[in-house]
Amino acid sequence: MTDDELIWRIAGGSGDGIDSTSQNFAKALMRSGLDVFTHRHYPSRIRGGHTYVEIRAADGGVKSRGDGYNFLLALGDSFARNPSENAVYGDEEIKPLSENLDDLREGGVIVYDEGLLDAEDVPNFEERVEENDWNVYPLDLRGLAKEHGREVMRNTAGVGATAALVGMDLDHIEDLMADAMGGDILEQNLEVLHDAYDQVNEKEFSHDLTVPEGEHDEEQVLVSGSHGIAYAAIDAGCRFISGYPMTPWTDVFTIMSQLLPDLGGVSEQVEDEIAAAALAVGASHSGVKSMSGSSGGGFALMSEPLGLAEMTETPLVLLEAMRAGPSTGMPTKPEQADLEHILYTSQGDSHRVAFGPSDPKECYEQTRTAFEIAYDYQIPSIVVYDQKLSGEYRNVDATFFDREPAPDLGSTLTEAELEDAPHDDSGKFERFRHDTENGVSPRSIPGQKGGRYLASGNEHWPTGHIAEDPDNRVAQVERRLQKLESVRGDLDERDQQTLYGDEDADFGLIVWGSQQGTVEEAVDRMNADGNSVKALGVSDLSPFPVEEVTEFVESVDEAIVVEMSATKQFRGLIQKHAGDFDGTLSSLLKYNGNPFEPAEIVEAVEIEQNGGGELPTAQTTLEPAAGD
Amino acid sequence: MSKAFSAIGEERDVERDEFTPGLEPQPTWCPGCGDFGVLKALKGAMAELGKDPEEVLLCTGIGCSGKLNSYFESYGFHTIHGRSLPVSRAAKLANHDLEVVAAGGDGDGYGIGGNHFLHTARENHDMTYIVFNNEVFGLTKGQSSPTSPKGHKSKTQPKGNAKDPIRPLSLSLSAGASYIARTAAVNPNQAQEIIVEAIEHDGFSHIDFLTQCPTWNKDAKQYVPYVDVQDSDDYEFDVHDRQEASEMMYETESALYEGTVLTGRYYEDEDRRSYQQEKQHRGDMPEEPLAERYFDDDYEWERSYDFIDRHK
Ligand SMILES: Cc1ncc(C[n+]2csc(CCOP(=O)(O)OP(=O)(O)O)c2C)c(N)n1
Ligand code: SF4
C-alpha cells in the first residue's frame, strides 16, 4: 500500500450531483499531473439512497481503486429529508457518514456536512474516530452554500474544503468550473469554493495527508471504458447504432446517440432488443457498419438475430455490458457471470468471436479489433465488459486514440469486382461459395449491379437459396467453422493477451476483463515484497488462445483463476479448451456485487501458497482445484 | 448515378420475367395456395414500376409466406420468424434509395412480430409490408393464428380457439400506418394495382393480403366472392378521412367472418412525413444514402480524436 496517494471518497444521496462533482475533481487531479482512477458505487434508484464515488490519485502506478481509502467527504443525502426539514427517512440521512467508515484507513480524514448530518446519530462515532486515529473536520457546507445562494453548491464547498485539507491549489478546479458553467452561477460557485477553502485553511491540521505531486501532462484525457468503446466504434467507421436502454450498456448507447447525428450517422432507439440487434443486422447487410448491444437480460433477446447474422454471414458487432444476474439481478453491480451466456447463446453449432477488454485503452483497441474481425470474416463479434469497466474513468494519453479511421467494409466487393465474381447461369451472384481460402466468401450489398443473391437464415446453396442437400450442408458448415481458425491465426498476430509480472515466477494468476488491473496491482505488491508471481490477462474469449494459456499454466506450479462468478465460468472455459492441468488451477471467486480489491488477491495467494487459512473477506471464495 | 449502387434508379423497361429466378426450384407451395397470387401480383407490380431486380430488397419472415423471396428474383433477405420488419427498417435507414418490401404470414406479422408491426407502422418508414393472411399457421400445420376465427379447431386447439381474431386493418390504422389496403390472391389484378400504389406511397404501406390455404382451411374458396369497396356503390367513404376509413375497416373486419369479403384501399395519408424525412428534418439522418460513403474514397471520415479533447 503506498502512502503517496489520495483516495478521496465523496458520499451522498443518489441524484445529489456526486457524479459531476467527482468527475470534475478527478480531472483537476489529473491536471495536477497524477494518475487517476474512479470507482462508482450507486443503488438502483434515481434519487436518494446512499451513493459514493471514489477517486484514487497518485504519481503513477494506479491500476485499480486500491484497498480502502483515506479521505471521506460526507455530504449527506438531501433526498432523505422531506421538504418540511424535520422528517428524515429512517437512517438514510446519516448513511454518507455511517456507511463509509468501514473502509476508511487509519489516520484518514473526514469532512462532513454538519448542516445535514448529525455525527451524534452515527453509532459509536466518537469511539471509532479515536480507535482509528481519524481526523474529523465538521463544516456547515450546506449553510455555506445557502449563504451564497443555493444549497446545491454544498458539493463545491466540499471540494474547496478538500483542497485546503490536502494542500491543493484551486487553479485547475476553477478552470474546470469555468468550462462547465458561466455567469452568476459560476460567480456564486467560485465564492463558495473560496469561502470553504479559506475557512478550512485557517484551521490547525492534525493530519499529514497531502495530495501527491506530479507534473501536468496536457495530453492526458480522462475517459471511461464506455468512452473507449464508443470512440473505437466511431474510428472503425460505425455509423449506425440501434438499442434499447438497459444499465450499464446505456452509457455507450448514450455517447453514440449524442455523437452520431453530427457525424452523419444514425442512432435508433427501438421497441426491444430483438429489434435492436435485427436492425444492426439489416443495416450491416445493406452496407453500413453497425453495432448494437445490451446487458444480460436484453442480450438474452438478441440470441435470435445473433444466429441470423451468423447464418447469413452478416458482419455484426454486439456489446454486452454485464451486471449481476440471473434475471434482472442487481442492475448497478458488476459481475462476470454472463461469460457462458454470450459464448453459447443461440441454437446449432453456432459460433462467434468474443473479446473481454480490461481497461479503457483495451476497450478502445479491442472494439477496433471486433469491427475488423466482424467485417473481414463476416461473423458476429461481441465485446463483453461489465458495470465496473463501463463507468470507470482513468487517464489515458490522448495520442493513444489518434488512429486512422477504418471505414472499409472488409470482405465486401465493389461493382467492378462483382463483374469478375462467380455467378450462376441465371446471373445470380454466388455469394456463399464453398471453395475459399480462409472460409470467407466475399459479399455484395443490395443495390449493387451484378450482386443479387438471397441471404437466408435457413441453410442455403452458394446462391443463398434454401437447401437441405447433405453435401452442401457439410460444405457450408465446415466453411463457416473454418473462419474461426482463420480468425485465431489473425488474433495470434495481434497478441491481445497481457502477460504481467515476473516472467520466471512459479505462481500464476489468470484473469479476464475488469479485474485485470486489480490483479496486476496485487502482483506488483507481492513482487515488491520479495515474492515471485505473474499474471495472464486473457482478452480473446472466442476463439480461445489455447496455446498462450497452456504455455502460461505449464510454466507455473500453481495458478489461481480470479473471476467475479460463483460457478467458475472462466476457469471452466480454460479447462474446456486447454485441459485440466492435473489440479494446477484453483479459483478465487467473488459475487457479492463488488469487484475485487488488490489485498484480497494478495491474501488469497498467501493462503494458497502456505496451505490453508482464513480468507480475506467472508465474501470471497477460494475453490480448490478439480479433483482435490 | 453513383458507382456504388448503379442498379438503383436505372430507367428502362423491365419485364416481369426478370423477377423469375432462372435455375431456382419451382415454388413448393401446395396446389391452389394463395401465395402464388401474391408472387404473381408482386412481379407484375415491379415490372409496371420499372424496378430493376437489383434495386429491390425483399425481406421475409418464416412460414410458407416467408419463402416468397425464394421464388422472386431480387436482393433478398429471408430472416427469422417475425423479424422481417426490423431488418427491413434498418435497410431503408442504411440506404433510403433501395426499394424495400417486407412480407410474411399473419402468424409471423401479427403474432410473433406483432410488436415490430406496431412500431414500424408508428414510425411510418417508407416501405411496403405485405401480410399473407390465410387465417392459419400454414408451415407448422394448421394451428390457429391471430386471424383465425373464434372456434377454429386444430391439433393444438382441439376444443376450438377461444380467442377473437385480431383486426389487422384497424390495428394498423391506430398504430400509424399511412397507407392501408386489403386485397386477395383470388384477384391478382386488384392486388397488383394495390402493390403499385403501396410502393409509390411515401410512408409505411400495409397490405393485408388474403391468401387461401386449401391445405389447412379446407374451403379453398374462402375469399370468394369478394367485393371491391371502391367499385361498389354500397360503400362510400373517403380514404383520406381517418374516421370514415376506420368505420369502413371495422365493418370489413366484422363482415369477413360472416362470409362477406371486402377488399380495396382503406386509408391513405399523403401529408405525413415518412420516418426518414422526419429524421432528416431533425438533422438526425444524412440526406445522402449512408451506405454510399463506404464506397466513396473522397469522403472525409471524422474520427474520435476530434472530440477526445473534451476529456482533457
Ligand atoms: C421463433 C420461432 N418460433 C416458431 C417457429 C415455427 N414456425 C415456423 S412457420 C410458423 C408459423 C407460420 O405461420 P404464418 O406466419 O401465418 O405463415 P404461413 O405459414 O401461414 O404462411 C411457425 C410457428 C419458428 N420458425 N421460429
Ligand atoms: S400449407 Fe397452406 S399456406 Fe402453406 S403452402 Fe400449403 S396451402 Fe399454402
mmCIF file with all atom_site columns, N, CA, C and O and ligand atoms in Angstrom, chain A residues 304, chain B residues 29 35 62-66 80-83 104-110 112 132-141 143 145-147 211 213 216, ligand 1:
data_model
loop_
_atom_site.group_PDB
_atom_site.id
_atom_site.type_symbol
_atom_site.label_atom_id
_atom_site.label_alt_id
_atom_site.label_comp_id
_atom_site.label_asym_id
_atom_site.label_entity_id
_atom_site.label_seq_id
_atom_site.pdbx_PDB_ins_code
_atom_site.Cartn_x
_atom_site.Cartn_y
_atom_site.Cartn_z
_atom_site.occupancy
_atom_site.B_iso_or_equiv
_atom_site.pdbx_formal_charge
_atom_site.auth_seq_id
_atom_site.auth_comp_id
_atom_site.auth_asym_id
_atom_site.auth_atom_id
_atom_site.pdbx_PDB_model_num
ATOM   1   N N   . GLU A 1 304 ? -31.501 -14.556 -31.032 1.00 0.00 ? 304 GLU A N   1
ATOM   2   C CA  . GLU A 1 304 ? -32.077 -14.845 -32.360 1.00 0.00 ? 304 GLU A CA  1
ATOM   3   C C   . GLU A 1 304 ? -31.364 -14.122 -33.503 1.00 0.00 ? 304 GLU A C   1
ATOM   4   O O   . GLU A 1 304 ? -30.839 -14.763 -34.402 1.00 0.00 ? 304 GLU A O   1
ATOM   5   N N   . TRP B 2 29  ? -45.066 -24.397 -52.697 1.00 0.00 ? 29  TRP B N   1
ATOM   6   C CA  . TRP B 2 29  ? -46.386 -24.200 -52.086 1.00 0.00 ? 29  TRP B CA  1
ATOM   7   C C   . TRP B 2 29  ? -47.379 -25.261 -52.609 1.00 0.00 ? 29  TRP B C   1
ATOM   8   O O   . TRP B 2 29  ? -47.231 -25.777 -53.724 1.00 0.00 ? 29  TRP B O   1
ATOM   9   N N   . ASP B 2 35  ? -50.585 -18.110 -51.998 1.00 0.00 ? 35  ASP B N   1
ATOM   10  C CA  . ASP B 2 35  ? -49.273 -17.458 -52.086 1.00 0.00 ? 35  ASP B CA  1
ATOM   11  C C   . ASP B 2 35  ? -48.834 -17.232 -53.528 1.00 0.00 ? 35  ASP B C   1
ATOM   12  O O   . ASP B 2 35  ? -48.114 -16.275 -53.833 1.00 0.00 ? 35  ASP B O   1
ATOM   13  N N   . ILE B 2 62  ? -40.602 -16.153 -41.553 1.00 0.00 ? 62  ILE B N   1
ATOM   14  C CA  . ILE B 2 62  ? -40.609 -17.609 -41.700 1.00 0.00 ? 62  ILE B CA  1
ATOM   15  C C   . ILE B 2 62  ? -42.052 -18.090 -41.794 1.00 0.00 ? 62  ILE B C   1
ATOM   16  O O   . ILE B 2 62  ? -42.936 -17.576 -41.120 1.00 0.00 ? 62  ILE B O   1
ATOM   17  N N   . GLY B 2 63  ? -42.272 -19.083 -42.609 1.00 0.00 ? 63  GLY B N   1
ATOM   18  C CA  . GLY B 2 63  ? -43.609 -19.623 -42.842 1.00 0.00 ? 63  GLY B CA  1
ATOM   19  C C   . GLY B 2 63  ? -43.684 -19.948 -44.320 1.00 0.00 ? 63  GLY B C   1
ATOM   20  O O   . GLY B 2 63  ? -42.723 -19.691 -45.068 1.00 0.00 ? 63  GLY B O   1
ATOM   21  N N   . CYS B 2 64  ? -44.813 -20.489 -44.775 1.00 0.00 ? 64  CYS B N   1
ATOM   22  C CA  . CYS B 2 64  ? -44.959 -20.708 -46.216 1.00 0.00 ? 64  CYS B CA  1
ATOM   23  C C   . CYS B 2 64  ? -44.758 -19.371 -46.915 1.00 0.00 ? 64  CYS B C   1
ATOM   24  O O   . CYS B 2 64  ? -44.063 -19.265 -47.927 1.00 0.00 ? 64  CYS B O   1
ATOM   25  N N   . SER B 2 65  ? -45.357 -18.347 -46.332 1.00 0.00 ? 65  SER B N   1
ATOM   26  C CA  . SER B 2 65  ? -45.261 -16.988 -46.858 1.00 0.00 ? 65  SER B CA  1
ATOM   27  C C   . SER B 2 65  ? -43.825 -16.496 -46.947 1.00 0.00 ? 65  SER B C   1
ATOM   28  O O   . SER B 2 65  ? -43.454 -15.804 -47.892 1.00 0.00 ? 65  SER B O   1
ATOM   29  N N   . GLY B 2 66  ? -43.027 -16.899 -45.971 1.00 0.00 ? 66  GLY B N   1
ATOM   30  C CA  . GLY B 2 66  ? -41.658 -16.408 -45.896 1.00 0.00 ? 66  GLY B CA  1
ATOM   31  C C   . GLY B 2 66  ? -40.787 -16.884 -47.041 1.00 0.00 ? 66  GLY B C   1
ATOM   32  O O   . GLY B 2 66  ? -39.702 -16.347 -47.283 1.00 0.00 ? 66  GLY B O   1
ATOM   33  N N   . ILE B 2 80  ? -35.823 -14.296 -39.892 1.00 0.00 ? 80  ILE B N   1
ATOM   34  C CA  . ILE B 2 80  ? -36.314 -15.302 -38.950 1.00 0.00 ? 80  ILE B CA  1
ATOM   35  C C   . ILE B 2 80  ? -37.746 -14.953 -38.585 1.00 0.00 ? 80  ILE B C   1
ATOM   36  O O   . ILE B 2 80  ? -38.240 -13.860 -38.908 1.00 0.00 ? 80  ILE B O   1
ATOM   37  N N   . HIS B 2 81  ? -38.397 -15.862 -37.900 1.00 0.00 ? 81  HIS B N   1
ATOM   38  C CA  . HIS B 2 81  ? -39.825 -15.744 -37.660 1.00 0.00 ? 81  HIS B CA  1
ATOM   39  C C   . HIS B 2 81  ? -40.197 -14.438 -36.947 1.00 0.00 ? 81  HIS B C   1
ATOM   40  O O   . HIS B 2 81  ? -39.792 -14.209 -35.807 1.00 0.00 ? 81  HIS B O   1
ATOM   41  N N   . GLY B 2 82  ? -40.922 -13.592 -37.642 1.00 0.00 ? 82  GLY B N   1
ATOM   42  C CA  . GLY B 2 82  ? -41.416 -12.353 -37.046 1.00 0.00 ? 82  GLY B CA  1
ATOM   43  C C   . GLY B 2 82  ? -40.497 -11.152 -37.166 1.00 0.00 ? 82  GLY B C   1
ATOM   44  O O   . GLY B 2 82  ? -40.859 -10.054 -36.764 1.00 0.00 ? 82  GLY B O   1
ATOM   45  N N   . ARG B 2 83  ? -39.303 -11.335 -37.724 1.00 0.00 ? 83  ARG B N   1
ATOM   46  C CA  . ARG B 2 83  ? -38.322 -10.239 -37.665 1.00 0.00 ? 83  ARG B CA  1
ATOM   47  C C   . ARG B 2 83  ? -38.043 -9.557  -38.997 1.00 0.00 ? 83  ARG B C   1
ATOM   48  O O   . ARG B 2 83  ? -37.044 -8.846  -39.120 1.00 0.00 ? 83  ARG B O   1
ATOM   49  N N   . GLY B 2 104 ? -44.616 -11.505 -45.018 1.00 0.00 ? 104 GLY B N   1
ATOM   50  C CA  . GLY B 2 104 ? -44.656 -12.626 -44.082 1.00 0.00 ? 104 GLY B CA  1
ATOM   51  C C   . GLY B 2 104 ? -46.096 -13.009 -43.819 1.00 0.00 ? 104 GLY B C   1
ATOM   52  O O   . GLY B 2 104 ? -47.021 -12.366 -44.328 1.00 0.00 ? 104 GLY B O   1
ATOM   53  N N   . GLY B 2 105 ? -46.285 -14.045 -43.007 1.00 0.00 ? 105 GLY B N   1
ATOM   54  C CA  . GLY B 2 105 ? -47.637 -14.517 -42.752 1.00 0.00 ? 105 GLY B CA  1
ATOM   55  C C   . GLY B 2 105 ? -48.331 -13.756 -41.633 1.00 0.00 ? 105 GLY B C   1
ATOM   56  O O   . GLY B 2 105 ? -47.749 -12.861 -41.020 1.00 0.00 ? 105 GLY B O   1
ATOM   57  N N   . ASP B 2 106 ? -49.590 -14.123 -41.373 1.00 0.00 ? 106 ASP B N   1
ATOM   58  C CA  . ASP B 2 106 ? -50.319 -13.461 -40.290 1.00 0.00 ? 106 ASP B CA  1
ATOM   59  C C   . ASP B 2 106 ? -49.772 -13.900 -38.930 1.00 0.00 ? 106 ASP B C   1
ATOM   60  O O   . ASP B 2 106 ? -49.795 -13.131 -37.971 1.00 0.00 ? 106 ASP B O   1
ATOM   61  N N   . GLY B 2 107 ? -49.265 -15.126 -38.859 1.00 0.00 ? 107 GLY B N   1
ATOM   62  C CA  . GLY B 2 107 ? -48.628 -15.555 -37.609 1.00 0.00 ? 107 GLY B CA  1
ATOM   63  C C   . GLY B 2 107 ? -47.332 -14.784 -37.421 1.00 0.00 ? 107 GLY B C   1
ATOM   64  O O   . GLY B 2 107 ? -47.053 -14.246 -36.354 1.00 0.00 ? 107 GLY B O   1
ATOM   65  N N   . ASP B 2 108 ? -46.583 -14.700 -38.471 1.00 0.00 ? 108 ASP B N   1
ATOM   66  C CA  . ASP B 2 108 ? -45.300 -14.008 -38.483 1.00 0.00 ? 108 ASP B CA  1
ATOM   67  C C   . ASP B 2 108 ? -45.463 -12.518 -38.152 1.00 0.00 ? 108 ASP B C   1
ATOM   68  O O   . ASP B 2 108 ? -44.748 -11.979 -37.308 1.00 0.00 ? 108 ASP B O   1
ATOM   69  N N   . GLY B 2 109 ? -46.426 -11.892 -38.818 1.00 0.00 ? 109 GLY B N   1
ATOM   70  C CA  . GLY B 2 109 ? -46.532 -10.436 -38.725 1.00 0.00 ? 109 GLY B CA  1
ATOM   71  C C   . GLY B 2 109 ? -47.405 -9.936  -37.585 1.00 0.00 ? 109 GLY B C   1
ATOM   72  O O   . GLY B 2 109 ? -47.109 -8.919  -36.961 1.00 0.00 ? 109 GLY B O   1
ATOM   73  N N   . TYR B 2 110 ? -48.516 -10.640 -37.314 1.00 0.00 ? 110 TYR B N   1
ATOM   74  C CA  . TYR B 2 110 ? -49.429 -10.141 -36.277 1.00 0.00 ? 110 TYR B CA  1
ATOM   75  C C   . TYR B 2 110 ? -49.215 -10.872 -34.961 1.00 0.00 ? 110 TYR B C   1
ATOM   76  O O   . TYR B 2 110 ? -49.683 -10.436 -33.918 1.00 0.00 ? 110 TYR B O   1
ATOM   77  N N   . ILE B 2 112 ? -45.944 -13.331 -33.637 1.00 0.00 ? 112 ILE B N   1
ATOM   78  C CA  . ILE B 2 112 ? -44.600 -13.207 -33.068 1.00 0.00 ? 112 ILE B CA  1
ATOM   79  C C   . ILE B 2 112 ? -43.953 -11.855 -33.367 1.00 0.00 ? 112 ILE B C   1
ATOM   80  O O   . ILE B 2 112 ? -43.212 -11.312 -32.562 1.00 0.00 ? 112 ILE B O   1
ATOM   81  N N   . PHE B 2 132 ? -49.438 -12.005 -45.653 1.00 0.00 ? 132 PHE B N   1
ATOM   82  C CA  . PHE B 2 132 ? -50.224 -13.090 -46.243 1.00 0.00 ? 132 PHE B CA  1
ATOM   83  C C   . PHE B 2 132 ? -51.198 -13.557 -45.169 1.00 0.00 ? 132 PHE B C   1
ATOM   84  O O   . PHE B 2 132 ? -50.810 -14.263 -44.236 1.00 0.00 ? 132 PHE B O   1
ATOM   85  N N   . ASN B 2 133 ? -52.436 -13.172 -45.308 1.00 0.00 ? 133 ASN B N   1
ATOM   86  C CA  . ASN B 2 133 ? -53.408 -13.516 -44.270 1.00 0.00 ? 133 ASN B CA  1
ATOM   87  C C   . ASN B 2 133 ? -54.216 -14.733 -44.703 1.00 0.00 ? 133 ASN B C   1
ATOM   88  O O   . ASN B 2 133 ? -55.167 -14.621 -45.465 1.00 0.00 ? 133 ASN B O   1
ATOM   89  N N   . ASN B 2 134 ? -53.777 -15.921 -44.225 1.00 0.00 ? 134 ASN B N   1
ATOM   90  C CA  . ASN B 2 134 ? -54.534 -17.131 -44.561 1.00 0.00 ? 134 ASN B CA  1
ATOM   91  C C   . ASN B 2 134 ? -55.261 -17.698 -43.345 1.00 0.00 ? 134 ASN B C   1
ATOM   92  O O   . ASN B 2 134 ? -55.746 -18.815 -43.359 1.00 0.00 ? 134 ASN B O   1
ATOM   93  N N   . GLU B 2 135 ? -55.290 -16.925 -42.288 1.00 0.00 ? 135 GLU B N   1
ATOM   94  C CA  . GLU B 2 135 ? -56.028 -17.263 -41.068 1.00 0.00 ? 135 GLU B CA  1
ATOM   95  C C   . GLU B 2 135 ? -55.522 -18.516 -40.346 1.00 0.00 ? 135 GLU B C   1
ATOM   96  O O   . GLU B 2 135 ? -56.211 -19.030 -39.469 1.00 0.00 ? 135 GLU B O   1
ATOM   97  N N   . VAL B 2 136 ? -54.365 -19.015 -40.727 1.00 0.00 ? 136 VAL B N   1
ATOM   98  C CA  . VAL B 2 136 ? -53.773 -20.147 -40.000 1.00 0.00 ? 136 VAL B CA  1
ATOM   99  C C   . VAL B 2 136 ? -52.254 -20.060 -40.037 1.00 0.00 ? 136 VAL B C   1
ATOM   100 O O   . VAL B 2 136 ? -51.687 -19.305 -40.807 1.00 0.00 ? 136 VAL B O   1
ATOM   101 N N   . PHE B 2 137 ? -51.636 -20.901 -39.200 1.00 0.00 ? 137 PHE B N   1
ATOM   102 C CA  . PHE B 2 137 ? -50.222 -21.177 -39.365 1.00 0.00 ? 137 PHE B CA  1
ATOM   103 C C   . PHE B 2 137 ? -50.145 -22.252 -40.432 1.00 0.00 ? 137 PHE B C   1
ATOM   104 O O   . PHE B 2 137 ? -50.630 -23.365 -40.215 1.00 0.00 ? 137 PHE B O   1
ATOM   105 N N   . GLY B 2 138 ? -49.590 -21.946 -41.575 1.00 0.00 ? 138 GLY B N   1
ATOM   106 C CA  . GLY B 2 138 ? -49.523 -22.932 -42.642 1.00 0.00 ? 138 GLY B CA  1
ATOM   107 C C   . GLY B 2 138 ? -48.385 -23.918 -42.432 1.00 0.00 ? 138 GLY B C   1
ATOM   108 O O   . GLY B 2 138 ? -48.592 -25.111 -42.265 1.00 0.00 ? 138 GLY B O   1
ATOM   109 N N   . LEU B 2 139 ? -47.177 -23.381 -42.379 1.00 0.00 ? 139 LEU B N   1
ATOM   110 C CA  . LEU B 2 139 ? -45.992 -24.232 -42.388 1.00 0.00 ? 139 LEU B CA  1
ATOM   111 C C   . LEU B 2 139 ? -45.919 -25.211 -41.205 1.00 0.00 ? 139 LEU B C   1
ATOM   112 O O   . LEU B 2 139 ? -45.417 -26.309 -41.337 1.00 0.00 ? 139 LEU B O   1
ATOM   113 N N   . THR B 2 140 ? -46.450 -24.810 -40.057 1.00 0.00 ? 140 THR B N   1
ATOM   114 C CA  . THR B 2 140 ? -46.394 -25.719 -38.903 1.00 0.00 ? 140 THR B CA  1
ATOM   115 C C   . THR B 2 140 ? -47.664 -26.558 -38.779 1.00 0.00 ? 140 THR B C   1
ATOM   116 O O   . THR B 2 140 ? -47.949 -27.130 -37.742 1.00 0.00 ? 140 THR B O   1
ATOM   117 N N   . LYS B 2 141 ? -48.464 -26.556 -39.820 1.00 0.00 ? 141 LYS B N   1
ATOM   118 C CA  . LYS B 2 141 ? -49.578 -27.474 -39.988 1.00 0.00 ? 141 LYS B CA  1
ATOM   119 C C   . LYS B 2 141 ? -50.881 -27.135 -39.290 1.00 0.00 ? 141 LYS B C   1
ATOM   120 O O   . LYS B 2 141 ? -51.456 -27.942 -38.556 1.00 0.00 ? 141 LYS B O   1
ATOM   121 N N   . GLN B 2 143 ? -52.223 -24.796 -37.061 1.00 0.00 ? 143 GLN B N   1
ATOM   122 C CA  . GLN B 2 143 ? -52.658 -24.251 -35.767 1.00 0.00 ? 143 GLN B CA  1
ATOM   123 C C   . GLN B 2 143 ? -53.325 -22.882 -35.961 1.00 0.00 ? 143 GLN B C   1
ATOM   124 O O   . GLN B 2 143 ? -53.165 -22.245 -36.989 1.00 0.00 ? 143 GLN B O   1
ATOM   125 N N   . SER B 2 145 ? -53.942 -19.012 -35.866 1.00 0.00 ? 145 SER B N   1
ATOM   126 C CA  . SER B 2 145 ? -53.087 -17.829 -35.946 1.00 0.00 ? 145 SER B CA  1
ATOM   127 C C   . SER B 2 145 ? -53.885 -16.665 -35.369 1.00 0.00 ? 145 SER B C   1
ATOM   128 O O   . SER B 2 145 ? -55.062 -16.827 -35.044 1.00 0.00 ? 145 SER B O   1
ATOM   129 N N   . PRO B 2 146 ? -53.275 -15.489 -35.269 1.00 0.00 ? 146 PRO B N   1
ATOM   130 C CA  . PRO B 2 146 ? -54.025 -14.352 -34.699 1.00 0.00 ? 146 PRO B CA  1
ATOM   131 C C   . PRO B 2 146 ? -55.266 -13.972 -35.510 1.00 0.00 ? 146 PRO B C   1
ATOM   132 O O   . PRO B 2 146 ? -56.138 -13.278 -34.994 1.00 0.00 ? 146 PRO B O   1
ATOM   133 N N   . THR B 2 147 ? -55.335 -14.405 -36.777 1.00 0.00 ? 147 THR B N   1
ATOM   134 C CA  . THR B 2 147 ? -56.522 -14.049 -37.577 1.00 0.00 ? 147 THR B CA  1
ATOM   135 C C   . THR B 2 147 ? -57.500 -15.208 -37.712 1.00 0.00 ? 147 THR B C   1
ATOM   136 O O   . THR B 2 147 ? -58.521 -15.081 -38.393 1.00 0.00 ? 147 THR B O   1
ATOM   137 N N   . THR B 2 211 ? -54.944 -14.704 -48.428 1.00 0.00 ? 211 THR B N   1
ATOM   138 C CA  . THR B 2 211 ? -54.416 -15.814 -49.227 1.00 0.00 ? 211 THR B CA  1
ATOM   139 C C   . THR B 2 211 ? -55.062 -17.110 -48.748 1.00 0.00 ? 211 THR B C   1
ATOM   140 O O   . THR B 2 211 ? -54.907 -17.490 -47.583 1.00 0.00 ? 211 THR B O   1
ATOM   141 N N   . CYS B 2 213 ? -55.662 -20.957 -47.958 1.00 0.00 ? 213 CYS B N   1
ATOM   142 C CA  . CYS B 2 213 ? -54.783 -22.087 -47.657 1.00 0.00 ? 213 CYS B CA  1
ATOM   143 C C   . CYS B 2 213 ? -55.622 -23.349 -47.773 1.00 0.00 ? 213 CYS B C   1
ATOM   144 O O   . CYS B 2 213 ? -56.235 -23.787 -46.794 1.00 0.00 ? 213 CYS B O   1
ATOM   145 N N   . TRP B 2 216 ? -55.014 -26.277 -45.027 1.00 0.00 ? 216 TRP B N   1
ATOM   146 C CA  . TRP B 2 216 ? -55.455 -26.224 -43.623 1.00 0.00 ? 216 TRP B CA  1
ATOM   147 C C   . TRP B 2 216 ? -56.786 -25.528 -43.422 1.00 0.00 ? 216 TRP B C   1
ATOM   148 O O   . TRP B 2 216 ? -57.418 -25.689 -42.378 1.00 0.00 ? 216 TRP B O   1
HETATM 149 C C1  . LIG C 3 .   ? -39.007 -18.466 -33.193 1.00 0.00 ? 1   LIG C C1  1
HETATM 150 C C2  . LIG C 3 .   ? -39.770 -19.440 -33.971 1.00 0.00 ? 1   LIG C C2  1
HETATM 151 N N1  . LIG C 3 .   ? -40.903 -19.947 -33.450 1.00 0.00 ? 1   LIG C N1  1
HETATM 152 C C3  . LIG C 3 .   ? -41.624 -20.847 -34.158 1.00 0.00 ? 1   LIG C C3  1
HETATM 153 C C4  . LIG C 3 .   ? -41.216 -21.232 -35.391 1.00 0.00 ? 1   LIG C C4  1
HETATM 154 C C5  . LIG C 3 .   ? -42.017 -22.260 -36.163 1.00 0.00 ? 1   LIG C C5  1
HETATM 155 N N2  . LIG C 3 .   ? -42.825 -21.665 -37.210 1.00 0.00 ? 1   LIG C N2  1
HETATM 156 C C6  . LIG C 3 .   ? -42.431 -21.672 -38.484 1.00 0.00 ? 1   LIG C C6  1
HETATM 157 S S1  . LIG C 3 .   ? -43.558 -21.008 -39.516 1.00 0.00 ? 1   LIG C S1  1
HETATM 158 C C7  . LIG C 3 .   ? -44.633 -20.727 -38.245 1.00 0.00 ? 1   LIG C C7  1
HETATM 159 C C8  . LIG C 3 .   ? -45.990 -20.161 -38.448 1.00 0.00 ? 1   LIG C C8  1
HETATM 160 C C9  . LIG C 3 .   ? -46.171 -19.548 -39.748 1.00 0.00 ? 1   LIG C C9  1
HETATM 161 O O1  . LIG C 3 .   ? -47.453 -19.049 -39.853 1.00 0.00 ? 1   LIG C O1  1
HETATM 162 P P1  . LIG C 3 .   ? -47.754 -17.783 -40.698 1.00 0.00 ? 1   LIG C P1  1
HETATM 163 O O2  . LIG C 3 .   ? -46.843 -16.694 -40.306 1.00 0.00 ? 1   LIG C O2  1
HETATM 164 O O3  . LIG C 3 .   ? -49.196 -17.482 -40.587 1.00 0.00 ? 1   LIG C O3  1
HETATM 165 O O4  . LIG C 3 .   ? -47.326 -18.175 -42.177 1.00 0.00 ? 1   LIG C O4  1
HETATM 166 P P2  . LIG C 3 .   ? -47.886 -19.254 -43.181 1.00 0.00 ? 1   LIG C P2  1
HETATM 167 O O5  . LIG C 3 .   ? -47.035 -20.477 -42.999 1.00 0.00 ? 1   LIG C O5  1
HETATM 168 O O6  . LIG C 3 .   ? -49.307 -19.479 -42.853 1.00 0.00 ? 1   LIG C O6  1
HETATM 169 O O7  . LIG C 3 .   ? -47.691 -18.636 -44.498 1.00 0.00 ? 1   LIG C O7  1
HETATM 170 C C10 . LIG C 3 .   ? -44.095 -21.138 -37.046 1.00 0.00 ? 1   LIG C C10 1
HETATM 171 C C11 . LIG C 3 .   ? -44.793 -21.055 -35.744 1.00 0.00 ? 1   LIG C C11 1
HETATM 172 C C12 . LIG C 3 .   ? -40.027 -20.683 -35.905 1.00 0.00 ? 1   LIG C C12 1
HETATM 173 N N3  . LIG C 3 .   ? -39.524 -20.999 -37.099 1.00 0.00 ? 1   LIG C N3  1
HETATM 174 N N4  . LIG C 3 .   ? -39.330 -19.788 -35.176 1.00 0.00 ? 1   LIG C N4  1
#
